[in-house]
């Protein structure tokens, strides 16, 4: 099948990582895969078997010029995108088009209607109040134009009921091959420290991790916290976090280490993973952490952790947004090396259910069913 995927960019984020994994695996299976995105932002590698189209070939730069020019280019780009996709889809005749995140949703809604199956791949939970106007328009209007919407959890599918034509659950595939038990046991004595990952934005809740760790830092002087993630432009959250670290006197214990492409190698060096987000769709970093044998402590956010972690068996889930509960969860794993080892071993075993081959089977089955219905 010829399958076309559209996303704004491949900057460092979970959705972008998932998309490259899906595209690369589908291409390896012999599908003709086309990926359209902005080449200026590329944190993940795309297979040579995937045909890549740069949006800069039809869009004006919105980062240069005066304020009026930038807004003008943003406005004009909407129609340039419409013109490009209209022509491209007509010429290429893909079997299906998939829109990741919320770029060009309305353009594709009009262009694909009656021509080609359109899939919207939602990367956040629906059970959350978003203030973003684009998000509201997508979920209330444009997604109804699609032939299918993919969600990342069974919770979201149940929450949506019959809101859209077809809803498919697509768990995120593992980005890395899980460690073998032998590898894990060998590396365990060398592992140390707590790792948290994600863009430096308020939703990721790193302030809660800092507060929780500050309460127990004196008990565990040999443990530090590393926060890996991209510092977002036009956001003062990183400044807020660094000021909070300084106020607790933990400048030498809590480190901001930036975005890392080789997250698997980084995870192999750490013993404990913490997920402290306000909300998630299906947190890739959590499944990745388990695949590397990390003992995970996670807030019980609405969706995600409970479809990845079996509480007490391969990780620990604590009351959502409760800093004291997070503190106690961290204290529990830091104080008990045997518990950390057992959680890591079980995590490596259980996380196999998200291996890419199984997840890609579901994507293929979805496309086959949609194409079959479309051409009846």
mmCIF file of C-alpha atoms in Angstrom:
data_model
loop_
_atom_site.group_PDB
_atom_site.id
_atom_site.type_symbol
_atom_site.label_atom_id
_atom_site.label_comp_id
_atom_site.label_asym_id
_atom_site.label_seq_id
_atom_site.Cartn_x
_atom_site.Cartn_y
_atom_site.Cartn_z
ATOM 1 C CA UNK A 1 0.000 0.000 0.000
ATOM 2 C CA UNK A 2 1.006 3.586 -0.572
ATOM 3 C CA UNK A 3 0.622 5.287 2.804
ATOM 4 C CA UNK A 4 1.024 9.011 3.382
ATOM 5 C CA UNK A 5 1.800 10.535 6.794
ATOM 6 C CA UNK A 6 1.719 14.224 7.707
ATOM 7 C CA UNK A 7 3.232 15.955 10.763
ATOM 8 C CA UNK A 8 4.511 19.451 11.473
ATOM 9 C CA UNK A 9 8.073 18.448 12.309
ATOM 10 C CA UNK A 10 10.227 15.725 13.833
ATOM 11 C CA UNK A 11 11.475 17.762 16.767
ATOM 12 C CA UNK A 12 12.222 15.874 19.970
ATOM 13 C CA UNK A 13 8.896 14.596 21.268
ATOM 14 C CA UNK A 14 7.010 11.361 21.870
ATOM 15 C CA UNK A 15 4.594 11.688 18.937
ATOM 16 C CA UNK A 16 7.447 12.371 16.541
ATOM 17 C CA UNK A 17 9.367 9.352 17.811
ATOM 18 C CA UNK A 18 6.325 7.110 17.407
ATOM 19 C CA UNK A 19 5.682 8.341 13.884
ATOM 20 C CA UNK A 20 9.240 7.610 12.726
ATOM 21 C CA UNK A 21 9.022 4.134 14.282
ATOM 22 C CA UNK A 22 5.701 3.425 12.523
ATOM 23 C CA UNK A 23 6.899 4.771 9.160
ATOM 24 C CA UNK A 24 10.217 2.939 9.293
ATOM 25 C CA UNK A 25 8.582 -0.373 10.176
ATOM 26 C CA UNK A 26 5.864 -0.070 7.539
ATOM 27 C CA UNK A 27 8.519 0.712 4.925
ATOM 28 C CA UNK A 28 10.513 -2.332 6.012
ATOM 29 C CA UNK A 29 7.417 -4.437 5.334
ATOM 30 C CA UNK A 30 7.352 -3.266 1.742
ATOM 31 C CA UNK A 31 4.779 -0.487 1.902
ATOM 32 C CA UNK A 32 5.438 2.699 -0.034
ATOM 33 C CA UNK A 33 5.567 5.271 2.750
ATOM 34 C CA UNK A 34 5.509 9.046 2.196
ATOM 35 C CA UNK A 35 6.284 11.359 5.131
ATOM 36 C CA UNK A 36 5.598 15.112 4.884
ATOM 37 C CA UNK A 37 7.167 17.387 7.526
ATOM 38 C CA UNK A 38 9.384 20.417 8.098
ATOM 39 C CA UNK A 39 13.023 19.376 7.564
ATOM 40 C CA UNK A 40 14.258 22.238 9.771
ATOM 41 C CA UNK A 41 13.216 20.250 12.848
ATOM 42 C CA UNK A 42 14.502 16.685 12.789
ATOM 43 C CA UNK A 43 15.523 14.904 15.968
ATOM 44 C CA UNK A 44 14.830 11.339 14.806
ATOM 45 C CA UNK A 45 16.214 9.299 11.935
ATOM 46 C CA UNK A 46 13.961 8.245 9.075
ATOM 47 C CA UNK A 47 14.683 5.153 6.960
ATOM 48 C CA UNK A 48 15.976 5.679 3.423
ATOM 49 C CA UNK A 49 13.037 3.531 2.337
ATOM 50 C CA UNK A 50 10.650 6.302 3.429
ATOM 51 C CA UNK A 51 10.037 9.045 0.864
ATOM 52 C CA UNK A 52 10.342 12.393 2.616
ATOM 53 C CA UNK A 53 8.753 15.688 1.535
ATOM 54 C CA UNK A 54 9.876 19.014 3.038
ATOM 55 C CA UNK A 55 7.059 21.443 3.847
ATOM 56 C CA UNK A 56 9.505 24.287 3.235
ATOM 57 C CA UNK A 57 9.046 23.631 -0.482
ATOM 58 C CA UNK A 58 5.548 25.130 -0.278
ATOM 59 C CA UNK A 59 5.555 27.178 2.955
ATOM 60 C CA UNK A 60 7.038 30.594 3.785
ATOM 61 C CA UNK A 61 9.323 30.949 6.820
ATOM 62 C CA UNK A 62 7.265 32.204 9.786
ATOM 63 C CA UNK A 63 10.284 32.838 12.022
ATOM 64 C CA UNK A 64 11.794 35.721 10.060
ATOM 65 C CA UNK A 65 10.734 39.279 9.356
ATOM 66 C CA UNK A 66 8.609 41.735 11.303
ATOM 67 C CA UNK A 67 5.593 40.663 13.335
ATOM 68 C CA UNK A 68 3.162 41.595 10.572
ATOM 69 C CA UNK A 69 5.103 39.591 7.992
ATOM 70 C CA UNK A 70 5.269 36.531 10.255
ATOM 71 C CA UNK A 71 1.495 36.582 10.787
ATOM 72 C CA UNK A 72 0.942 37.145 7.078
ATOM 73 C CA UNK A 73 3.118 34.123 6.229
ATOM 74 C CA UNK A 74 1.272 31.973 8.774
ATOM 75 C CA UNK A 75 -2.038 32.935 7.178
ATOM 76 C CA UNK A 76 -0.838 32.397 3.605
ATOM 77 C CA UNK A 77 0.785 29.062 4.523
ATOM 78 C CA UNK A 78 -2.621 27.602 5.346
ATOM 79 C CA UNK A 79 -3.679 28.033 1.725
ATOM 80 C CA UNK A 80 -0.291 27.094 0.302
ATOM 81 C CA UNK A 81 -0.602 23.853 2.255
ATOM 82 C CA UNK A 82 -4.109 23.308 0.905
ATOM 83 C CA UNK A 83 -2.894 23.813 -2.668
ATOM 84 C CA UNK A 84 0.073 21.479 -2.198
ATOM 85 C CA UNK A 85 -1.869 18.625 -0.589
ATOM 86 C CA UNK A 86 -4.713 18.920 -3.067
ATOM 87 C CA UNK A 87 -2.318 18.523 -5.989
ATOM 88 C CA UNK A 88 -0.059 15.954 -4.300
ATOM 89 C CA UNK A 89 -2.848 13.613 -3.187
ATOM 90 C CA UNK A 90 -4.503 13.825 -6.598
ATOM 91 C CA UNK A 91 -1.224 12.882 -8.329
ATOM 92 C CA UNK A 92 0.073 10.272 -5.879
ATOM 93 C CA UNK A 93 -3.264 8.570 -5.080
ATOM 94 C CA UNK A 94 -2.224 7.156 -1.678
ATOM 95 C CA UNK A 95 -4.267 4.280 -0.256
ATOM 96 C CA UNK A 96 -4.660 6.269 2.985
ATOM 97 C CA UNK A 97 -3.554 9.556 4.557
ATOM 98 C CA UNK A 98 -2.690 9.832 8.259
ATOM 99 C CA UNK A 99 -2.456 13.152 10.069
ATOM 100 C CA UNK A 100 -0.288 13.064 13.224
ATOM 101 C CA UNK A 101 -0.844 15.817 15.779
ATOM 102 C CA UNK A 102 -3.001 18.661 14.451
ATOM 103 C CA UNK A 103 -1.232 20.138 11.466
ATOM 104 C CA UNK A 104 -3.302 20.686 8.294
ATOM 105 C CA UNK A 105 -6.371 19.042 9.838
ATOM 106 C CA UNK A 106 -8.946 21.210 8.071
ATOM 107 C CA UNK A 107 -7.096 21.151 4.746
ATOM 108 C CA UNK A 108 -6.945 17.347 4.742
ATOM 109 C CA UNK A 109 -10.574 17.107 5.891
ATOM 110 C CA UNK A 110 -11.771 18.857 2.718
ATOM 111 C CA UNK A 111 -9.211 17.359 0.341
ATOM 112 C CA UNK A 112 -9.558 13.701 1.348
ATOM 113 C CA UNK A 113 -13.359 13.617 1.618
ATOM 114 C CA UNK A 114 -14.608 11.177 -1.012
ATOM 115 C CA UNK A 115 -11.110 10.615 -2.420
ATOM 116 C CA UNK A 116 -9.025 8.688 0.076
ATOM 117 C CA UNK A 117 -9.403 7.318 3.637
ATOM 118 C CA UNK A 118 -8.238 9.878 6.193
ATOM 119 C CA UNK A 119 -6.955 8.905 9.647
ATOM 120 C CA UNK A 120 -6.441 11.408 12.453
ATOM 121 C CA UNK A 121 -3.940 10.148 15.018
ATOM 122 C CA UNK A 122 -4.626 11.861 18.340
ATOM 123 C CA UNK A 123 -1.618 11.942 20.658
ATOM 124 C CA UNK A 124 -3.273 13.146 23.874
ATOM 125 C CA UNK A 125 -6.044 11.857 26.057
ATOM 126 C CA UNK A 126 -9.551 13.103 25.268
ATOM 127 C CA UNK A 127 -10.411 13.216 28.977
ATOM 128 C CA UNK A 128 -8.676 16.532 29.609
ATOM 129 C CA UNK A 129 -9.784 20.128 29.211
ATOM 130 C CA UNK A 130 -7.503 21.774 26.683
ATOM 131 C CA UNK A 131 -7.589 25.552 26.276
ATOM 132 C CA UNK A 132 -6.033 25.463 22.827
ATOM 133 C CA UNK A 133 -8.483 26.617 20.133
ATOM 134 C CA UNK A 134 -6.947 24.336 17.485
ATOM 135 C CA UNK A 135 -7.425 21.334 19.755
ATOM 136 C CA UNK A 136 -11.078 22.201 20.367
ATOM 137 C CA UNK A 137 -11.771 22.653 16.646
ATOM 138 C CA UNK A 138 -10.093 19.354 15.805
ATOM 139 C CA UNK A 139 -12.012 17.316 18.333
ATOM 140 C CA UNK A 140 -15.391 19.009 17.857
ATOM 141 C CA UNK A 141 -15.325 19.474 14.078
ATOM 142 C CA UNK A 142 -12.462 18.196 11.938
ATOM 143 C CA UNK A 143 -12.072 14.700 13.404
ATOM 144 C CA UNK A 144 -15.654 13.985 12.340
ATOM 145 C CA UNK A 145 -14.489 14.346 8.727
ATOM 146 C CA UNK A 146 -11.967 11.530 9.167
ATOM 147 C CA UNK A 147 -12.646 7.901 8.365
ATOM 148 C CA UNK A 148 -10.923 6.880 11.589
ATOM 149 C CA UNK A 149 -9.350 8.327 14.717
ATOM 150 C CA UNK A 150 -6.582 6.491 16.525
ATOM 151 C CA UNK A 151 -6.235 6.793 20.289
ATOM 152 C CA UNK A 152 -3.499 5.417 22.485
ATOM 153 C CA UNK A 153 -5.469 3.762 25.276
ATOM 154 C CA UNK A 154 -8.586 1.646 25.797
ATOM 155 C CA UNK A 155 -9.668 4.234 28.350
ATOM 156 C CA UNK A 156 -9.936 6.849 25.601
ATOM 157 C CA UNK A 157 -11.853 4.509 23.316
ATOM 158 C CA UNK A 158 -14.401 3.861 26.069
ATOM 159 C CA UNK A 159 -14.530 7.575 26.888
ATOM 160 C CA UNK A 160 -15.328 8.484 23.262
ATOM 161 C CA UNK A 161 -17.999 5.802 22.838
ATOM 162 C CA UNK A 162 -19.479 6.443 19.374
ATOM 163 C CA UNK A 163 -18.333 10.039 18.862
ATOM 164 C CA UNK A 164 -16.414 9.278 15.634
ATOM 165 C CA UNK A 165 -16.949 6.823 12.767
ATOM 166 C CA UNK A 166 -14.152 4.431 13.713
ATOM 167 C CA UNK A 167 -11.862 4.535 16.740
ATOM 168 C CA UNK A 168 -8.795 2.305 16.845
ATOM 169 C CA UNK A 169 -6.522 1.792 19.862
ATOM 170 C CA UNK A 170 -2.888 2.047 18.805
ATOM 171 C CA UNK A 171 -0.501 1.681 21.705
ATOM 172 C CA UNK A 172 2.855 3.242 21.011
ATOM 173 C CA UNK A 173 5.448 0.696 19.859
ATOM 174 C CA UNK A 174 8.657 0.325 21.803
ATOM 175 C CA UNK A 175 11.436 2.435 20.381
ATOM 176 C CA UNK A 176 14.154 0.158 21.700
ATOM 177 C CA UNK A 177 14.725 -3.562 21.996
ATOM 178 C CA UNK A 178 14.294 -4.481 25.690
ATOM 179 C CA UNK A 179 17.414 -5.467 27.566
ATOM 180 C CA UNK A 180 18.008 -9.148 28.157
ATOM 181 C CA UNK A 181 17.872 -10.248 31.804
ATOM 182 C CA UNK A 182 21.572 -11.070 31.628
ATOM 183 C CA UNK A 183 22.397 -7.562 30.410
ATOM 184 C CA UNK A 184 20.261 -6.050 33.115
ATOM 185 C CA UNK A 185 21.745 -8.082 35.972
ATOM 186 C CA UNK A 186 25.244 -7.245 34.749
ATOM 187 C CA UNK A 187 24.535 -3.506 34.561
ATOM 188 C CA UNK A 188 22.462 -3.221 37.742
ATOM 189 C CA UNK A 189 25.349 -2.588 40.189
ATOM 190 C CA UNK A 190 26.615 0.244 37.962
ATOM 191 C CA UNK A 191 23.273 2.061 37.779
ATOM 192 C CA UNK A 192 22.461 5.056 39.921
ATOM 193 C CA UNK A 193 20.307 8.157 40.077
ATOM 194 C CA UNK A 194 16.761 9.145 39.137
ATOM 195 C CA UNK A 195 15.824 10.088 35.575
ATOM 196 C CA UNK A 196 12.858 12.124 34.337
ATOM 197 C CA UNK A 197 12.273 13.009 30.688
ATOM 198 C CA UNK A 198 10.178 15.425 28.645
ATOM 199 C CA UNK A 199 10.005 18.910 27.240
ATOM 200 C CA UNK A 200 10.493 21.598 29.867
ATOM 201 C CA UNK A 201 6.841 22.650 29.963
ATOM 202 C CA UNK A 202 4.495 22.921 32.983
ATOM 203 C CA UNK A 203 2.441 19.882 31.954
ATOM 204 C CA UNK A 204 5.425 17.601 32.641
ATOM 205 C CA UNK A 205 5.285 18.443 36.353
ATOM 206 C CA UNK A 206 9.018 18.507 37.027
ATOM 207 C CA UNK A 207 8.399 21.020 39.814
ATOM 208 C CA UNK A 208 6.588 18.262 41.728
ATOM 209 C CA UNK A 209 9.528 15.891 41.295
ATOM 210 C CA UNK A 210 11.925 18.571 42.550
ATOM 211 C CA UNK A 211 9.722 19.231 45.583
ATOM 212 C CA UNK A 212 9.336 15.513 46.360
ATOM 213 C CA UNK A 213 13.053 14.793 46.011
ATOM 214 C CA UNK A 214 14.019 17.798 48.123
ATOM 215 C CA UNK A 215 12.132 16.244 51.065
ATOM 216 C CA UNK A 216 14.203 13.028 50.951
ATOM 217 C CA UNK A 217 17.496 14.217 49.440
ATOM 218 C CA UNK A 218 19.150 14.247 52.873
ATOM 219 C CA UNK A 219 18.270 10.568 53.397
ATOM 220 C CA UNK A 220 19.913 9.524 50.152
ATOM 221 C CA UNK A 221 23.043 11.668 49.681
ATOM 222 C CA UNK A 222 24.414 9.316 47.006
ATOM 223 C CA UNK A 223 21.390 9.809 44.724
ATOM 224 C CA UNK A 224 20.911 12.650 42.205
ATOM 225 C CA UNK A 225 18.145 13.586 39.749
ATOM 226 C CA UNK A 226 18.720 14.140 36.025
ATOM 227 C CA UNK A 227 16.003 15.814 33.951
ATOM 228 C CA UNK A 228 16.402 15.222 30.204
ATOM 229 C CA UNK A 229 14.367 17.337 27.828
ATOM 230 C CA UNK A 230 14.252 20.190 25.387
ATOM 231 C CA UNK A 231 14.054 23.730 26.749
ATOM 232 C CA UNK A 232 11.135 25.226 24.809
ATOM 233 C CA UNK A 233 11.426 28.674 23.237
ATOM 234 C CA UNK A 234 9.342 31.514 24.670
ATOM 235 C CA UNK A 235 8.820 29.559 27.917
ATOM 236 C CA UNK A 236 10.066 30.600 31.338
ATOM 237 C CA UNK A 237 9.336 27.218 32.912
ATOM 238 C CA UNK A 238 12.993 26.163 32.887
ATOM 239 C CA UNK A 239 13.842 29.333 34.819
ATOM 240 C CA UNK A 240 11.106 28.537 37.329
ATOM 241 C CA UNK A 241 12.505 25.009 37.757
ATOM 242 C CA UNK A 242 16.084 26.170 38.202
ATOM 243 C CA UNK A 243 14.994 28.767 40.751
ATOM 244 C CA UNK A 244 13.105 26.041 42.623
ATOM 245 C CA UNK A 245 16.173 23.794 42.635
ATOM 246 C CA UNK A 246 18.287 26.675 43.930
ATOM 247 C CA UNK A 247 15.761 27.488 46.664
ATOM 248 C CA UNK A 248 16.150 23.926 47.993
ATOM 249 C CA UNK A 249 19.948 24.124 47.792
ATOM 250 C CA UNK A 250 20.087 21.226 45.349
ATOM 251 C CA UNK A 251 22.043 22.806 42.474
ATOM 252 C CA UNK A 252 24.613 19.998 42.675
ATOM 253 C CA UNK A 253 22.015 17.238 43.039
ATOM 254 C CA UNK A 254 19.398 18.054 40.380
ATOM 255 C CA UNK A 255 20.689 18.513 36.827
ATOM 256 C CA UNK A 256 19.063 19.644 33.562
ATOM 257 C CA UNK A 257 20.865 17.650 30.888
ATOM 258 C CA UNK A 258 18.992 18.695 27.725
ATOM 259 C CA UNK A 259 17.535 16.583 24.931
ATOM 260 C CA UNK A 260 19.220 13.239 24.212
ATOM 261 C CA UNK A 261 18.780 11.275 20.993
ATOM 262 C CA UNK A 262 20.330 8.154 22.559
ATOM 263 C CA UNK A 263 17.740 7.858 25.308
ATOM 264 C CA UNK A 264 18.231 4.099 25.588
ATOM 265 C CA UNK A 265 21.881 4.521 26.550
ATOM 266 C CA UNK A 266 20.964 7.255 29.013
ATOM 267 C CA UNK A 267 18.343 5.022 30.630
ATOM 268 C CA UNK A 268 20.819 2.166 30.996
ATOM 269 C CA UNK A 269 22.883 4.422 33.243
ATOM 270 C CA UNK A 270 20.003 5.208 35.602
ATOM 271 C CA UNK A 271 18.216 3.064 38.141
ATOM 272 C CA UNK A 272 14.899 4.842 38.811
ATOM 273 C CA UNK A 273 12.500 6.569 36.418
ATOM 274 C CA UNK A 274 9.908 9.132 37.504
ATOM 275 C CA UNK A 275 6.809 10.171 35.541
ATOM 276 C CA UNK A 276 5.353 13.291 37.157
ATOM 277 C CA UNK A 277 3.151 14.698 34.364
ATOM 278 C CA UNK A 278 -0.233 16.354 34.832
ATOM 279 C CA UNK A 279 -1.640 14.347 31.932
ATOM 280 C CA UNK A 280 -0.402 12.023 29.193
ATOM 281 C CA UNK A 281 -1.733 10.130 26.217
ATOM 282 C CA UNK A 282 0.488 7.070 26.245
ATOM 283 C CA UNK A 283 3.872 8.095 27.706
ATOM 284 C CA UNK A 284 6.602 6.654 25.484
ATOM 285 C CA UNK A 285 9.311 7.439 27.981
ATOM 286 C CA UNK A 286 7.612 5.242 30.560
ATOM 287 C CA UNK A 287 7.491 2.159 28.323
ATOM 288 C CA UNK A 288 11.047 2.919 27.149
ATOM 289 C CA UNK A 289 12.221 3.150 30.758
ATOM 290 C CA UNK A 290 10.668 -0.218 31.574
ATOM 291 C CA UNK A 291 12.274 -1.764 28.491
ATOM 292 C CA UNK A 292 15.655 -0.658 29.861
ATOM 293 C CA UNK A 293 14.911 -2.220 33.252
ATOM 294 C CA UNK A 294 14.332 0.958 35.225
ATOM 295 C CA UNK A 295 12.284 0.882 38.425
ATOM 296 C CA UNK A 296 9.475 3.322 37.602
ATOM 297 C CA UNK A 297 7.505 5.541 39.963
ATOM 298 C CA UNK A 298 4.577 7.260 38.250
ATOM 299 C CA UNK A 299 1.644 9.478 39.062
ATOM 300 C CA UNK A 300 -1.681 7.769 38.346
ATOM 301 C CA UNK A 301 -2.507 10.192 35.531
ATOM 302 C CA UNK A 302 -5.810 9.694 33.725
ATOM 303 C CA UNK A 303 -4.432 7.636 30.839
ATOM 304 C CA UNK A 304 -1.198 5.841 30.156
ATOM 305 C CA UNK A 305 0.536 4.465 33.253
ATOM 306 C CA UNK A 306 -2.098 1.856 34.130
ATOM 307 C CA UNK A 307 -1.913 0.424 30.587
ATOM 308 C CA UNK A 308 1.875 0.162 30.914
ATOM 309 C CA UNK A 309 2.621 -0.562 34.590
ATOM 310 C CA UNK A 310 1.194 -3.371 36.703
ATOM 311 C CA UNK A 311 1.321 -1.579 40.050
ATOM 312 C CA UNK A 312 3.656 -3.204 42.546
ATOM 313 C CA UNK A 313 4.815 -5.834 40.062
ATOM 314 C CA UNK A 314 6.821 -4.013 37.387
ATOM 315 C CA UNK A 315 6.542 -0.441 38.696
ATOM 316 C CA UNK A 316 4.901 1.744 41.306
ATOM 317 C CA UNK A 317 1.881 3.998 40.713
ATOM 318 C CA UNK A 318 1.086 6.711 43.262
ATOM 319 C CA UNK A 319 -1.903 9.012 43.770
ATOM 320 C CA UNK A 320 -2.189 11.498 40.940
ATOM 321 C CA UNK A 321 -0.530 14.898 41.582
ATOM 322 C CA UNK A 322 0.083 14.051 45.253
ATOM 323 C CA UNK A 323 3.629 15.203 46.004
ATOM 324 C CA UNK A 324 3.747 13.381 49.363
ATOM 325 C CA UNK A 325 2.734 10.126 47.639
ATOM 326 C CA UNK A 326 5.433 10.686 45.006
ATOM 327 C CA UNK A 327 7.956 11.303 47.768
ATOM 328 C CA UNK A 328 7.024 8.033 49.486
ATOM 329 C CA UNK A 329 7.156 6.099 46.220
ATOM 330 C CA UNK A 330 10.642 7.385 45.509
ATOM 331 C CA UNK A 331 11.744 6.722 49.089
ATOM 332 C CA UNK A 332 10.511 3.142 48.779
ATOM 333 C CA UNK A 333 12.571 2.297 45.683
ATOM 334 C CA UNK A 334 15.666 4.265 46.699
ATOM 335 C CA UNK A 335 15.847 2.486 50.044
ATOM 336 C CA UNK A 336 15.505 -1.069 48.696
ATOM 337 C CA UNK A 337 17.964 -2.283 46.043
ATOM 338 C CA UNK A 338 16.320 -5.709 45.885
ATOM 339 C CA UNK A 339 12.962 -4.108 45.106
ATOM 340 C CA UNK A 340 14.547 -2.016 42.361
ATOM 341 C CA UNK A 341 16.139 -5.101 40.815
ATOM 342 C CA UNK A 342 12.908 -7.134 40.921
ATOM 343 C CA UNK A 343 10.847 -4.293 39.432
ATOM 344 C CA UNK A 344 13.393 -3.887 36.626
ATOM 345 C CA UNK A 345 13.505 -7.603 35.814
ATOM 346 C CA UNK A 346 9.721 -7.890 35.701
ATOM 347 C CA UNK A 347 9.457 -4.692 33.629
ATOM 348 C CA UNK A 348 11.756 -6.123 30.942
ATOM 349 C CA UNK A 349 9.563 -9.204 30.741
ATOM 350 C CA UNK A 350 6.146 -7.504 30.747
ATOM 351 C CA UNK A 351 6.961 -4.685 28.324
ATOM 352 C CA UNK A 352 7.431 -7.151 25.462
ATOM 353 C CA UNK A 353 3.712 -6.795 24.688
ATOM 354 C CA UNK A 354 4.471 -3.437 23.063
ATOM 355 C CA UNK A 355 7.117 -4.692 20.651
ATOM 356 C CA UNK A 356 6.900 -2.959 17.252
ATOM 357 C CA UNK A 357 5.990 -6.067 15.236
ATOM 358 C CA UNK A 358 2.729 -6.493 17.165
ATOM 359 C CA UNK A 359 1.803 -2.794 17.027
ATOM 360 C CA UNK A 360 2.563 -2.493 13.296
ATOM 361 C CA UNK A 361 0.294 -5.503 12.675
ATOM 362 C CA UNK A 362 -2.541 -3.377 14.100
ATOM 363 C CA UNK A 363 -1.713 -0.387 11.887
ATOM 364 C CA UNK A 364 -1.687 -2.630 8.818
ATOM 365 C CA UNK A 365 -4.984 -4.245 9.773
ATOM 366 C CA UNK A 366 -6.582 -0.812 10.242
ATOM 367 C CA UNK A 367 -5.451 0.426 6.823
ATOM 368 C CA UNK A 368 -6.634 -2.763 5.114
ATOM 369 C CA UNK A 369 -10.074 -2.510 6.726
ATOM 370 C CA UNK A 370 -10.451 1.181 5.841
ATOM 371 C CA UNK A 371 -9.362 0.703 2.227
ATOM 372 C CA UNK A 372 -11.693 -2.275 1.872
ATOM 373 C CA UNK A 373 -14.676 -0.273 3.222
ATOM 374 C CA UNK A 374 -13.788 2.725 1.080
ATOM 375 C CA UNK A 375 -13.806 0.817 -2.169
ATOM 376 C CA UNK A 376 -16.892 -1.332 -1.611
#
